[in-house]
Amino acid sequence: MPRKLGQHFLKSHAVEQLVRAIGPRPEQTFLEIGPGRGALTLALAAHAREVVAIETDSALARELGRRAPPNVRLVHGDALTEDLRSLVPAGSRFAANLPYYISSPLLRRILELRGHLTDAHAMVQEEVAERIASPPGSKEYGILSVMFALHADVEIVLRLGPEDFAPPPKVSSAVLRIRFLPVPRAEVSDPEAFELLIQRSFARRRRTLENNLQDSYPNLKENLRLLKIAGSRRAETLSVVEFAALSSVLSER
Ligand code: SAM
């Protein structure tokens, strides 16, 4: 099997572990990206009401469509561009062994489905999982950790090695459990300004906040003082609540 499209298929013992971590129930609908040969899809379908799975590889989608039970709906399409929200009803869950070459943009798309999905279990490269699940103060903490922390509780619930897939990927893997919060952890009135602030704050990780931000925000020093955030701190030490507070005062003119 060629390694195009991030095609690394889960072996059956790993599927069992993943399904145990997900805990599907008979009344639940799942959205899946990249069902491949259906290892996870069919295991979920055995426990859940419905699985809607989007696959970009037409041969795989066709083949799985022939074998799948009636409670599996296969969509042939690109998960990066398809309207995912329209595929499943509100209150659905998400589960996938994601194609790693596009895991970051797909995770962003999953985050955008907050409010529509209750939770998501996503298998990604271990390194990406660590980055997203890291708390402030750790060296993996970064832009994606802050963006996810605003809207979800995130934890790593399963780690797998290359030997758990066929063919084996070059990297280790981990499953993120993402539980969306009913309301964001902090109030963010201007999401674009907030994300820009995070990007600028982490632009040079080893620099202080003040060094990273002073050219972009003329009122930076007085606002840091107001919030009692030392300008000598690095972005990796700030919580999402501190970033949100900083963003709202910097946006005020
Ligand atoms: N779920 C299967 C499993 O666990 O054995 C396969 C997972 S494999 C890591 C990733 C799957 O995503 C492949 O079947 C691949 O064809 C599919 N894929 C890759 N890019 C995609 C895209 N843009 N949209 C939808 N599916 C995609």
mmCIF file of N, CA and C in Angstrom, residues 82-198:
data_model
loop_
_atom_site.group_PDB
_atom_site.id
_atom_site.type_symbol
_atom_site.label_atom_id
_atom_site.label_comp_id
_atom_site.label_asym_id
_atom_site.label_seq_id
_atom_site.Cartn_x
_atom_site.Cartn_y
_atom_site.Cartn_z
ATOM 1 N N GLU A 82 -14.715 20.320 2.479
ATOM 2 C CA GLU A 82 -16.143 19.954 2.599
ATOM 3 C C GLU A 82 -16.774 20.686 3.795
ATOM 4 N N ASP A 83 -18.091 20.985 3.707
ATOM 5 C CA ASP A 83 -18.802 21.576 4.840
ATOM 6 C C ASP A 83 -19.103 20.460 5.853
ATOM 7 N N LEU A 84 -18.239 20.293 6.832
ATOM 8 C CA LEU A 84 -18.359 19.170 7.769
ATOM 9 C C LEU A 84 -19.596 19.303 8.654
ATOM 10 N N ARG A 85 -19.923 20.569 8.993
ATOM 11 C CA ARG A 85 -21.052 20.811 9.896
ATOM 12 C C ARG A 85 -22.350 20.230 9.346
ATOM 13 N N SER A 86 -22.503 20.296 8.016
ATOM 14 C CA SER A 86 -23.773 19.866 7.426
ATOM 15 C C SER A 86 -23.887 18.333 7.372
ATOM 16 N N LEU A 87 -22.809 17.636 7.671
ATOM 17 C CA LEU A 87 -22.833 16.172 7.515
ATOM 18 C C LEU A 87 -23.500 15.449 8.682
ATOM 19 N N VAL A 88 -23.442 16.059 9.873
ATOM 20 C CA VAL A 88 -23.997 15.379 11.065
ATOM 21 C C VAL A 88 -24.843 16.358 11.876
ATOM 22 N N PRO A 89 -25.846 15.848 12.627
ATOM 23 C CA PRO A 89 -26.660 16.746 13.449
ATOM 24 C C PRO A 89 -25.880 17.306 14.639
ATOM 25 N N ALA A 90 -26.379 18.419 15.171
ATOM 26 C CA ALA A 90 -25.771 19.001 16.373
ATOM 27 C C ALA A 90 -25.798 17.962 17.491
ATOM 28 N N GLY A 91 -24.761 17.958 18.315
ATOM 29 C CA GLY A 91 -24.690 17.005 19.421
ATOM 30 C C GLY A 91 -23.974 15.722 19.036
ATOM 31 N N SER A 92 -23.460 15.664 17.789
ATOM 32 C CA SER A 92 -22.717 14.474 17.364
ATOM 33 C C SER A 92 -21.317 14.484 17.972
ATOM 34 N N ARG A 93 -20.671 13.338 17.874
ATOM 35 C CA ARG A 93 -19.302 13.204 18.364
ATOM 36 C C ARG A 93 -18.363 13.036 17.161
ATOM 37 N N PHE A 94 -17.065 13.180 17.406
ATOM 38 C CA PHE A 94 -16.083 13.031 16.320
ATOM 39 C C PHE A 94 -15.031 12.019 16.744
ATOM 40 N N ALA A 95 -14.615 11.176 15.806
ATOM 41 C CA ALA A 95 -13.513 10.245 16.089
ATOM 42 C C ALA A 95 -12.762 9.974 14.798
ATOM 43 N N ALA A 96 -11.431 9.961 14.863
ATOM 44 C CA ALA A 96 -10.658 9.678 13.645
ATOM 45 C C ALA A 96 -9.208 9.360 13.962
ATOM 46 N N ASN A 97 -8.651 8.551 13.081
ATOM 47 C CA ASN A 97 -7.209 8.391 12.975
ATOM 48 C C ASN A 97 -6.837 9.287 11.797
ATOM 49 N N LEU A 98 -6.410 10.509 12.105
ATOM 50 C CA LEU A 98 -6.283 11.534 11.067
ATOM 51 C C LEU A 98 -5.103 11.274 10.128
ATOM 52 N N PRO A 99 -5.225 11.719 8.864
ATOM 53 C CA PRO A 99 -4.050 11.700 7.986
ATOM 54 C C PRO A 99 -3.035 12.736 8.494
ATOM 55 N N TYR A 100 -1.835 12.267 8.881
ATOM 56 C CA TYR A 100 -0.921 13.149 9.623
ATOM 57 C C TYR A 100 -0.388 14.321 8.812
ATOM 58 N N TYR A 101 -0.333 14.171 7.473
ATOM 59 C CA TYR A 101 0.266 15.252 6.684
ATOM 60 C C TYR A 101 -0.597 16.519 6.702
ATOM 61 N N ILE A 102 -1.862 16.378 7.134
ATOM 62 C CA ILE A 102 -2.729 17.562 7.253
ATOM 63 C C ILE A 102 -3.390 17.612 8.638
ATOM 64 N N SER A 103 -2.727 17.046 9.655
ATOM 65 C CA SER A 103 -3.403 16.980 10.961
ATOM 66 C C SER A 103 -3.650 18.373 11.558
ATOM 67 N N SER A 104 -2.712 19.306 11.392
ATOM 68 C CA SER A 104 -2.934 20.627 12.011
ATOM 69 C C SER A 104 -4.129 21.368 11.408
ATOM 70 N N PRO A 105 -4.213 21.494 10.056
ATOM 71 C CA PRO A 105 -5.422 22.159 9.525
ATOM 72 C C PRO A 105 -6.710 21.404 9.849
ATOM 73 N N LEU A 106 -6.641 20.070 9.923
ATOM 74 C CA LEU A 106 -7.861 19.322 10.263
ATOM 75 C C LEU A 106 -8.255 19.568 11.720
ATOM 76 N N LEU A 107 -7.271 19.644 12.608
ATOM 77 C CA LEU A 107 -7.592 19.928 14.012
ATOM 78 C C LEU A 107 -8.238 21.308 14.150
ATOM 79 N N ARG A 108 -7.767 22.246 13.343
ATOM 80 C CA ARG A 108 -8.384 23.578 13.360
ATOM 81 C C ARG A 108 -9.834 23.502 12.896
ATOM 82 N N ARG A 109 -10.084 22.692 11.881
ATOM 83 C CA ARG A 109 -11.453 22.536 11.393
ATOM 84 C C ARG A 109 -12.331 21.888 12.476
ATOM 85 N N ILE A 110 -11.761 20.931 13.199
ATOM 86 C CA ILE A 110 -12.518 20.274 14.270
ATOM 87 C C ILE A 110 -12.848 21.296 15.363
ATOM 88 N N LEU A 111 -11.876 22.139 15.682
ATOM 89 C CA LEU A 111 -12.104 23.176 16.701
ATOM 90 C C LEU A 111 -13.235 24.115 16.270
ATOM 91 N N GLU A 112 -13.304 24.393 14.964
ATOM 92 C CA GLU A 112 -14.370 25.269 14.454
ATOM 93 C C GLU A 112 -15.749 24.624 14.596
ATOM 94 N N LEU A 113 -15.796 23.322 14.801
ATOM 95 C CA LEU A 113 -17.082 22.624 14.947
ATOM 96 C C LEU A 113 -17.566 22.597 16.398
ATOM 97 N N ARG A 114 -16.877 23.315 17.281
ATOM 98 C CA ARG A 114 -17.342 23.401 18.674
ATOM 99 C C ARG A 114 -18.754 23.988 18.651
ATOM 100 N N GLY A 115 -19.572 23.561 19.584
ATOM 101 C CA GLY A 115 -20.950 24.035 19.550
ATOM 102 C C GLY A 115 -21.814 23.099 18.709
ATOM 103 N N HIS A 116 -21.190 22.381 17.783
ATOM 104 C CA HIS A 116 -21.933 21.425 16.962
ATOM 105 C C HIS A 116 -21.610 20.004 17.407
ATOM 106 N N LEU A 117 -20.319 19.793 17.724
ATOM 107 C CA LEU A 117 -19.882 18.486 18.238
ATOM 108 C C LEU A 117 -19.748 18.591 19.749
ATOM 109 N N THR A 118 -20.018 17.491 20.453
ATOM 110 C CA THR A 118 -19.806 17.534 21.908
ATOM 111 C C THR A 118 -18.345 17.247 22.248
ATOM 112 N N ASP A 119 -17.733 16.332 21.504
ATOM 113 C CA ASP A 119 -16.334 16.015 21.792
ATOM 114 C C ASP A 119 -15.670 15.410 20.556
ATOM 115 N N ALA A 120 -14.355 15.243 20.665
ATOM 116 C CA ALA A 120 -13.609 14.675 19.541
ATOM 117 C C ALA A 120 -12.468 13.821 20.084
ATOM 118 N N HIS A 121 -12.271 12.663 19.462
ATOM 119 C CA HIS A 121 -11.089 11.850 19.732
ATOM 120 C C HIS A 121 -10.293 11.812 18.436
ATOM 121 N N ALA A 122 -9.078 12.319 18.469
ATOM 122 C CA ALA A 122 -8.296 12.426 17.235
ATOM 123 C C ALA A 122 -6.910 11.842 17.437
ATOM 124 N N MET A 123 -6.596 10.848 16.614
ATOM 125 C CA MET A 123 -5.245 10.284 16.610
ATOM 126 C C MET A 123 -4.355 11.159 15.731
ATOM 127 N N VAL A 124 -3.260 11.630 16.296
ATOM 128 C CA VAL A 124 -2.317 12.478 15.555
ATOM 129 C C VAL A 124 -0.891 12.074 15.933
ATOM 130 N N GLN A 125 0.097 12.703 15.299
ATOM 131 C CA GLN A 125 1.484 12.449 15.712
ATOM 132 C C GLN A 125 1.597 12.810 17.196
ATOM 133 N N GLU A 126 2.375 12.050 17.933
ATOM 134 C CA GLU A 126 2.511 12.287 19.364
ATOM 135 C C GLU A 126 2.959 13.731 19.652
ATOM 136 N N GLU A 127 3.861 14.206 18.814
ATOM 137 C CA GLU A 127 4.411 15.554 19.008
ATOM 138 C C GLU A 127 3.312 16.628 18.891
ATOM 139 N N VAL A 128 2.419 16.445 17.946
ATOM 140 C CA VAL A 128 1.314 17.396 17.766
ATOM 141 C C VAL A 128 0.363 17.297 18.960
ATOM 142 N N ALA A 129 0.091 16.063 19.398
ATOM 143 C CA ALA A 129 -0.798 15.863 20.551
ATOM 144 C C ALA A 129 -0.222 16.539 21.790
ATOM 145 N N GLU A 130 1.095 16.378 22.002
ATOM 146 C CA GLU A 130 1.749 16.996 23.171
ATOM 147 C C GLU A 130 1.594 18.509 23.125
ATOM 148 N N ARG A 131 1.744 19.065 21.920
ATOM 149 C CA ARG A 131 1.672 20.520 21.788
ATOM 150 C C ARG A 131 0.283 21.024 22.164
ATOM 151 N N ILE A 132 -0.740 20.294 21.718
ATOM 152 C CA ILE A 132 -2.103 20.768 21.955
ATOM 153 C C ILE A 132 -2.533 20.560 23.397
ATOM 154 N N ALA A 133 -2.073 19.483 24.018
ATOM 155 C CA ALA A 133 -2.528 19.165 25.377
ATOM 156 C C ALA A 133 -1.673 19.818 26.470
ATOM 157 N N SER A 134 -0.602 20.518 26.076
ATOM 158 C CA SER A 134 0.326 21.047 27.094
ATOM 159 C C SER A 134 -0.240 22.219 27.880
ATOM 160 N N PRO A 135 0.052 22.241 29.183
ATOM 161 C CA PRO A 135 -0.355 23.393 29.988
ATOM 162 C C PRO A 135 0.679 24.518 29.870
ATOM 163 N N PRO A 136 0.313 25.745 30.317
ATOM 164 C CA PRO A 136 1.285 26.836 30.315
ATOM 165 C C PRO A 136 2.526 26.445 31.114
ATOM 166 N N GLY A 137 3.664 26.926 30.686
ATOM 167 C CA GLY A 137 4.896 26.662 31.424
ATOM 168 C C GLY A 137 5.708 25.537 30.823
ATOM 169 N N SER A 138 5.105 24.740 29.951
ATOM 170 C CA SER A 138 5.874 23.650 29.354
ATOM 171 C C SER A 138 6.405 24.098 27.992
ATOM 172 N N LYS A 139 7.459 23.438 27.535
ATOM 173 C CA LYS A 139 8.081 23.945 26.315
ATOM 174 C C LYS A 139 7.280 23.619 25.063
ATOM 175 N N GLU A 140 6.318 22.702 25.183
ATOM 176 C CA GLU A 140 5.452 22.380 24.032
ATOM 177 C C GLU A 140 4.276 23.353 23.907
ATOM 178 N N TYR A 141 3.988 24.072 24.990
ATOM 179 C CA TYR A 141 2.835 24.992 24.997
ATOM 180 C C TYR A 141 3.003 26.056 23.915
ATOM 181 N N GLY A 142 1.991 26.216 23.072
ATOM 182 C CA GLY A 142 2.112 27.178 21.976
ATOM 183 C C GLY A 142 0.762 27.633 21.456
ATOM 184 N N ILE A 143 0.749 28.113 20.221
ATOM 185 C CA ILE A 143 -0.454 28.726 19.651
ATOM 186 C C ILE A 143 -1.653 27.775 19.706
ATOM 187 N N LEU A 144 -1.451 26.526 19.253
ATOM 188 C CA LEU A 144 -2.581 25.588 19.235
ATOM 189 C C LEU A 144 -3.055 25.235 20.642
ATOM 190 N N SER A 145 -2.123 25.139 21.596
ATOM 191 C CA SER A 145 -2.541 24.847 22.984
ATOM 192 C C SER A 145 -3.477 25.940 23.491
ATOM 193 N N VAL A 146 -3.133 27.201 23.209
ATOM 194 C CA VAL A 146 -3.962 28.305 23.702
ATOM 195 C C VAL A 146 -5.319 28.298 23.009
ATOM 196 N N MET A 147 -5.309 28.084 21.676
ATOM 197 C CA MET A 147 -6.571 28.103 20.935
ATOM 198 C C MET A 147 -7.510 26.987 21.430
ATOM 199 N N PHE A 148 -6.939 25.814 21.685
ATOM 200 C CA PHE A 148 -7.778 24.714 22.187
ATOM 201 C C PHE A 148 -8.203 24.953 23.639
ATOM 202 N N ALA A 149 -7.303 25.485 24.451
ATOM 203 C CA ALA A 149 -7.631 25.693 25.868
ATOM 204 C C ALA A 149 -8.796 26.668 26.026
ATOM 205 N N LEU A 150 -8.958 27.582 25.062
ATOM 206 C CA LEU A 150 -10.059 28.543 25.148
ATOM 207 C C LEU A 150 -11.419 27.840 25.049
ATOM 208 N N HIS A 151 -11.470 26.777 24.273
ATOM 209 C CA HIS A 151 -12.768 26.169 23.965
ATOM 210 C C HIS A 151 -12.948 24.736 24.452
ATOM 211 N N ALA A 152 -11.919 24.125 25.012
ATOM 212 C CA ALA A 152 -12.050 22.695 25.320
ATOM 213 C C ALA A 152 -11.141 22.268 26.471
ATOM 214 N N ASP A 153 -11.518 21.135 27.075
ATOM 215 C CA ASP A 153 -10.593 20.411 27.957
ATOM 216 C C ASP A 153 -9.915 19.375 27.076
ATOM 217 N N VAL A 154 -8.601 19.324 27.115
ATOM 218 C CA VAL A 154 -7.872 18.429 26.214
ATOM 219 C C VAL A 154 -6.946 17.529 27.021
ATOM 220 N N GLU A 155 -6.953 16.242 26.702
ATOM 221 C CA GLU A 155 -5.999 15.328 27.343
ATOM 222 C C GLU A 155 -5.586 14.236 26.363
ATOM 223 N N ILE A 156 -4.428 13.645 26.626
ATOM 224 C CA ILE A 156 -3.991 12.503 25.818
ATOM 225 C C ILE A 156 -4.499 11.244 26.513
ATOM 226 N N VAL A 157 -5.241 10.399 25.775
ATOM 227 C CA VAL A 157 -5.840 9.221 26.414
ATOM 228 C C VAL A 157 -5.241 7.905 25.942
ATOM 229 N N LEU A 158 -4.411 7.936 24.905
ATOM 230 C CA LEU A 158 -3.833 6.694 24.385
ATOM 231 C C LEU A 158 -2.584 7.037 23.586
ATOM 232 N N ARG A 159 -1.547 6.216 23.782
ATOM 233 C CA ARG A 159 -0.327 6.402 22.973
ATOM 234 C C ARG A 159 -0.053 5.110 22.233
ATOM 235 N N LEU A 160 0.293 5.229 20.946
ATOM 236 C CA LEU A 160 0.576 4.045 20.144
ATOM 237 C C LEU A 160 1.909 4.215 19.426
ATOM 238 N N GLY A 161 2.550 3.084 19.138
ATOM 239 C CA GLY A 161 3.823 3.118 18.430
ATOM 240 C C GLY A 161 3.611 2.805 16.951
ATOM 241 N N PRO A 162 4.669 2.961 16.141
ATOM 242 C CA PRO A 162 4.559 2.662 14.707
ATOM 243 C C PRO A 162 4.071 1.238 14.451
ATOM 244 N N GLU A 163 4.407 0.304 15.360
ATOM 245 C CA GLU A 163 4.048 -1.107 15.151
ATOM 246 C C GLU A 163 2.541 -1.368 15.252
ATOM 247 N N ASP A 164 1.788 -0.376 15.702
ATOM 248 C CA ASP A 164 0.339 -0.566 15.829
ATOM 249 C C ASP A 164 -0.415 -0.241 14.538
ATOM 250 N N PHE A 165 0.349 0.122 13.478
ATOM 251 C CA PHE A 165 -0.262 0.500 12.198
ATOM 252 C C PHE A 165 0.351 -0.336 11.074
ATOM 253 N N ALA A 166 -0.393 -0.485 9.996
ATOM 254 C CA ALA A 166 0.153 -1.105 8.790
ATOM 255 C C ALA A 166 -0.160 -0.208 7.591
ATOM 256 N N PRO A 167 0.844 0.244 6.830
ATOM 257 C CA PRO A 167 2.265 0.149 7.151
ATOM 258 C C PRO A 167 2.615 1.072 8.329
ATOM 259 N N PRO A 168 3.728 0.806 9.042
ATOM 260 C CA PRO A 168 4.069 1.642 10.196
ATOM 261 C C PRO A 168 4.485 3.054 9.782
ATOM 262 N N PRO A 169 3.939 4.084 10.451
ATOM 263 C CA PRO A 169 4.419 5.441 10.172
ATOM 264 C C PRO A 169 5.821 5.631 10.787
ATOM 265 N N LYS A 170 6.467 6.752 10.476
ATOM 266 C CA LYS A 170 7.822 6.974 11.018
ATOM 267 C C LYS A 170 7.775 7.498 12.458
ATOM 268 N N VAL A 171 6.594 7.965 12.880
ATOM 269 C CA VAL A 171 6.490 8.649 14.168
ATOM 270 C C VAL A 171 5.584 7.878 15.130
ATOM 271 N N SER A 172 5.691 8.239 16.422
ATOM 272 C CA SER A 172 4.749 7.701 17.403
ATOM 273 C C SER A 172 3.453 8.499 17.332
ATOM 274 N N SER A 173 2.389 7.900 17.878
ATOM 275 C CA SER A 173 1.071 8.525 17.765
ATOM 276 C C SER A 173 0.425 8.670 19.135
ATOM 277 N N ALA A 174 -0.536 9.565 19.216
ATOM 278 C CA ALA A 174 -1.298 9.714 20.457
ATOM 279 C C ALA A 174 -2.715 10.155 20.123
ATOM 280 N N VAL A 175 -3.644 9.785 21.000
ATOM 281 C CA VAL A 175 -5.046 10.162 20.798
ATOM 282 C C VAL A 175 -5.401 11.283 21.755
ATOM 283 N N LEU A 176 -5.900 12.376 21.171
ATOM 284 C CA LEU A 176 -6.365 13.512 21.967
ATOM 285 C C LEU A 176 -7.843 13.343 22.258
ATOM 286 N N ARG A 177 -8.219 13.525 23.511
ATOM 287 C CA ARG A 177 -9.653 13.642 23.838
ATOM 288 C C ARG A 177 -9.927 15.132 24.021
ATOM 289 N N ILE A 178 -10.818 15.652 23.194
ATOM 290 C CA ILE A 178 -11.134 17.089 23.194
ATOM 291 C C ILE A 178 -12.586 17.228 23.617
ATOM 292 N N ARG A 179 -12.820 17.744 24.815
ATOM 293 C CA ARG A 179 -14.207 17.934 25.280
ATOM 294 C C ARG A 179 -14.536 19.411 25.199
ATOM 295 N N PHE A 180 -15.455 19.757 24.288
ATOM 296 C CA PHE A 180 -15.766 21.163 24.083
ATOM 297 C C PHE A 180 -16.511 21.727 25.289
ATOM 298 N N LEU A 181 -16.153 22.958 25.668
ATOM 299 C CA LEU A 181 -16.786 23.606 26.816
ATOM 300 C C LEU A 181 -18.095 24.257 26.371
ATOM 301 N N PRO A 182 -19.121 24.299 27.246
ATOM 302 C CA PRO A 182 -20.376 24.965 26.872
ATOM 303 C C PRO A 182 -20.168 26.464 26.628
ATOM 304 N N VAL A 183 -19.263 27.065 27.385
ATOM 305 C CA VAL A 183 -18.893 28.471 27.119
ATOM 306 C C VAL A 183 -17.375 28.557 27.164
ATOM 307 N N PRO A 184 -16.780 29.471 26.380
ATOM 308 C CA PRO A 184 -15.312 29.558 26.370
ATOM 309 C C PRO A 184 -14.754 29.835 27.769
ATOM 310 N N ARG A 185 -13.527 29.412 27.978
ATOM 311 C CA ARG A 185 -12.880 29.558 29.286
ATOM 312 C C ARG A 185 -12.678 31.034 29.650
ATOM 313 N N ALA A 186 -12.625 31.872 28.649
ATOM 314 C CA ALA A 186 -12.451 33.310 28.893
ATOM 315 C C ALA A 186 -13.211 34.060 27.818
ATOM 316 N N GLU A 187 -13.578 35.319 28.133
ATOM 317 C CA GLU A 187 -14.340 36.078 27.155
ATOM 318 C C GLU A 187 -13.407 36.682 26.104
ATOM 319 N N VAL A 188 -13.699 36.390 24.850
ATOM 320 C CA VAL A 188 -12.898 36.951 23.761
ATOM 321 C C VAL A 188 -13.867 37.648 22.814
ATOM 322 N N SER A 189 -13.823 38.997 22.804
ATOM 323 C CA SER A 189 -14.816 39.707 21.982
ATOM 324 C C SER A 189 -14.376 39.808 20.523
ATOM 325 N N ASP A 190 -13.072 39.777 20.282
ATOM 326 C CA ASP A 190 -12.582 39.877 18.906
ATOM 327 C C ASP A 190 -11.636 38.695 18.628
ATOM 328 N N PRO A 191 -12.200 37.568 18.129
ATOM 329 C CA PRO A 191 -11.378 36.361 17.957
ATOM 330 C C PRO A 191 -10.171 36.548 17.039
ATOM 331 N N GLU A 192 -10.329 37.416 16.015
ATOM 332 C CA GLU A 192 -9.188 37.627 15.106
ATOM 333 C C GLU A 192 -8.052 38.355 15.803
ATOM 334 N N ALA A 193 -8.413 39.385 16.575
ATOM 335 C CA ALA A 193 -7.388 40.134 17.319
ATOM 336 C C ALA A 193 -6.718 39.215 18.346
ATOM 337 N N PHE A 194 -7.507 38.337 18.954
ATOM 338 C CA PHE A 194 -6.983 37.398 19.950
ATOM 339 C C PHE A 194 -5.955 36.464 19.303
ATOM 340 N N GLU A 195 -6.305 35.905 18.159
ATOM 341 C CA GLU A 195 -5.390 34.962 17.515
ATOM 342 C C GLU A 195 -4.115 35.663 17.036
ATOM 343 N N LEU A 196 -4.283 36.887 16.560
ATOM 344 C CA LEU A 196 -3.115 37.652 16.119
ATOM 345 C C LEU A 196 -2.173 37.919 17.304
ATOM 346 N N LEU A 197 -2.769 38.248 18.443
ATOM 347 C CA LEU A 197 -1.951 38.481 19.648
ATOM 348 C C LEU A 197 -1.173 37.219 20.022
ATOM 349 N N ILE A 198 -1.839 36.054 19.959
ATOM 350 C CA ILE A 198 -1.170 34.798 20.309
ATOM 351 C C ILE A 198 -0.011 34.546 19.332
#
